[in-house]
Coordinates of C-alpha atoms in Angstrom, one line a residue:
M1 CA 1.2 -19.4 12.2
T2 CA 1.6 -18.9 8.5
S3 CA 3.8 -16.2 7.1
V4 CA 0.6 -14.3 6.2
D5 CA -0.6 -14.5 9.7
D6 CA 2.8 -13.4 11.0
F7 CA 2.7 -10.4 8.6
R8 CA -0.7 -9.4 9.7
L9 CA 0.1 -9.6 13.3
K10 CA 3.4 -7.6 13.1
S11 CA 1.8 -5.1 10.7
H12 CA -1.1 -4.6 13.1
E13 CA 1.2 -4.1 16.1
L14 CA 3.1 -1.5 14.1
L15 CA -0.1 0.2 13.0
V16 CA -1.3 0.3 16.6
E17 CA 1.9 2.0 17.6
L18 CA 1.6 4.5 14.8
D19 CA -2.0 5.2 15.6
A20 CA -1.1 5.9 19.3
A21 CA 1.7 8.3 18.3
T22 CA -0.6 10.1 15.8
A23 CA -3.3 10.4 18.4
E24 CA -0.9 11.9 20.8
M25 CA 0.0 14.5 18.2
M26 CA -3.6 15.3 17.5
K27 CA -4.2 15.8 21.2
L28 CA -1.4 18.3 21.3
I29 CA -2.9 20.1 18.2
C30 CA -6.3 20.3 19.9
A31 CA -4.5 21.8 23.0
H32 CA -2.7 24.3 20.7
Q33 CA 0.7 22.9 21.9
M34 CA 2.5 22.7 18.6
T35 CA 5.8 24.1 19.8
G36 CA 8.4 23.2 22.3
T37 CA 10.0 20.0 23.5
I38 CA 6.7 18.2 24.1
W39 CA 5.7 18.8 20.4
E40 CA 9.1 17.9 19.1
E41 CA 9.1 14.6 21.0
A42 CA 5.6 13.8 19.8
V43 CA 6.6 14.5 16.2
R44 CA 9.8 12.4 16.6
L45 CA 7.8 9.4 18.1
Q46 CA 5.2 9.6 15.3
H47 CA 7.8 9.8 12.6
E48 CA 9.8 6.8 14.1
A49 CA 6.6 4.7 14.3
Y50 CA 5.8 5.5 10.7
E51 CA 9.3 4.7 9.6
R52 CA 9.2 1.3 11.4
W53 CA 5.9 0.5 9.7
V54 CA 7.1 1.4 6.2
E55 CA 10.4 -0.4 6.8
Y56 CA 8.5 -3.5 7.7
L57 CA 6.2 -3.3 4.7
N58 CA 9.2 -2.7 2.4
E59 CA 11.2 -5.7 3.7
R60 CA 8.2 -7.9 2.8
V61 CA 8.5 -6.9 -0.9

């Protein structure tokens, strides 16, 4: 694979992870469960997924 293909693949993997974490948060919002340990864990996972994606993008610059 070329470095562009590698970048696309890794970026896509990280975006899928971020999308899944965000979707989980949205499900909790729809269920009006925006407090407590379940919510805090969902926020933490979404934040970490976002940070991994941004970190990956920034290391490519």
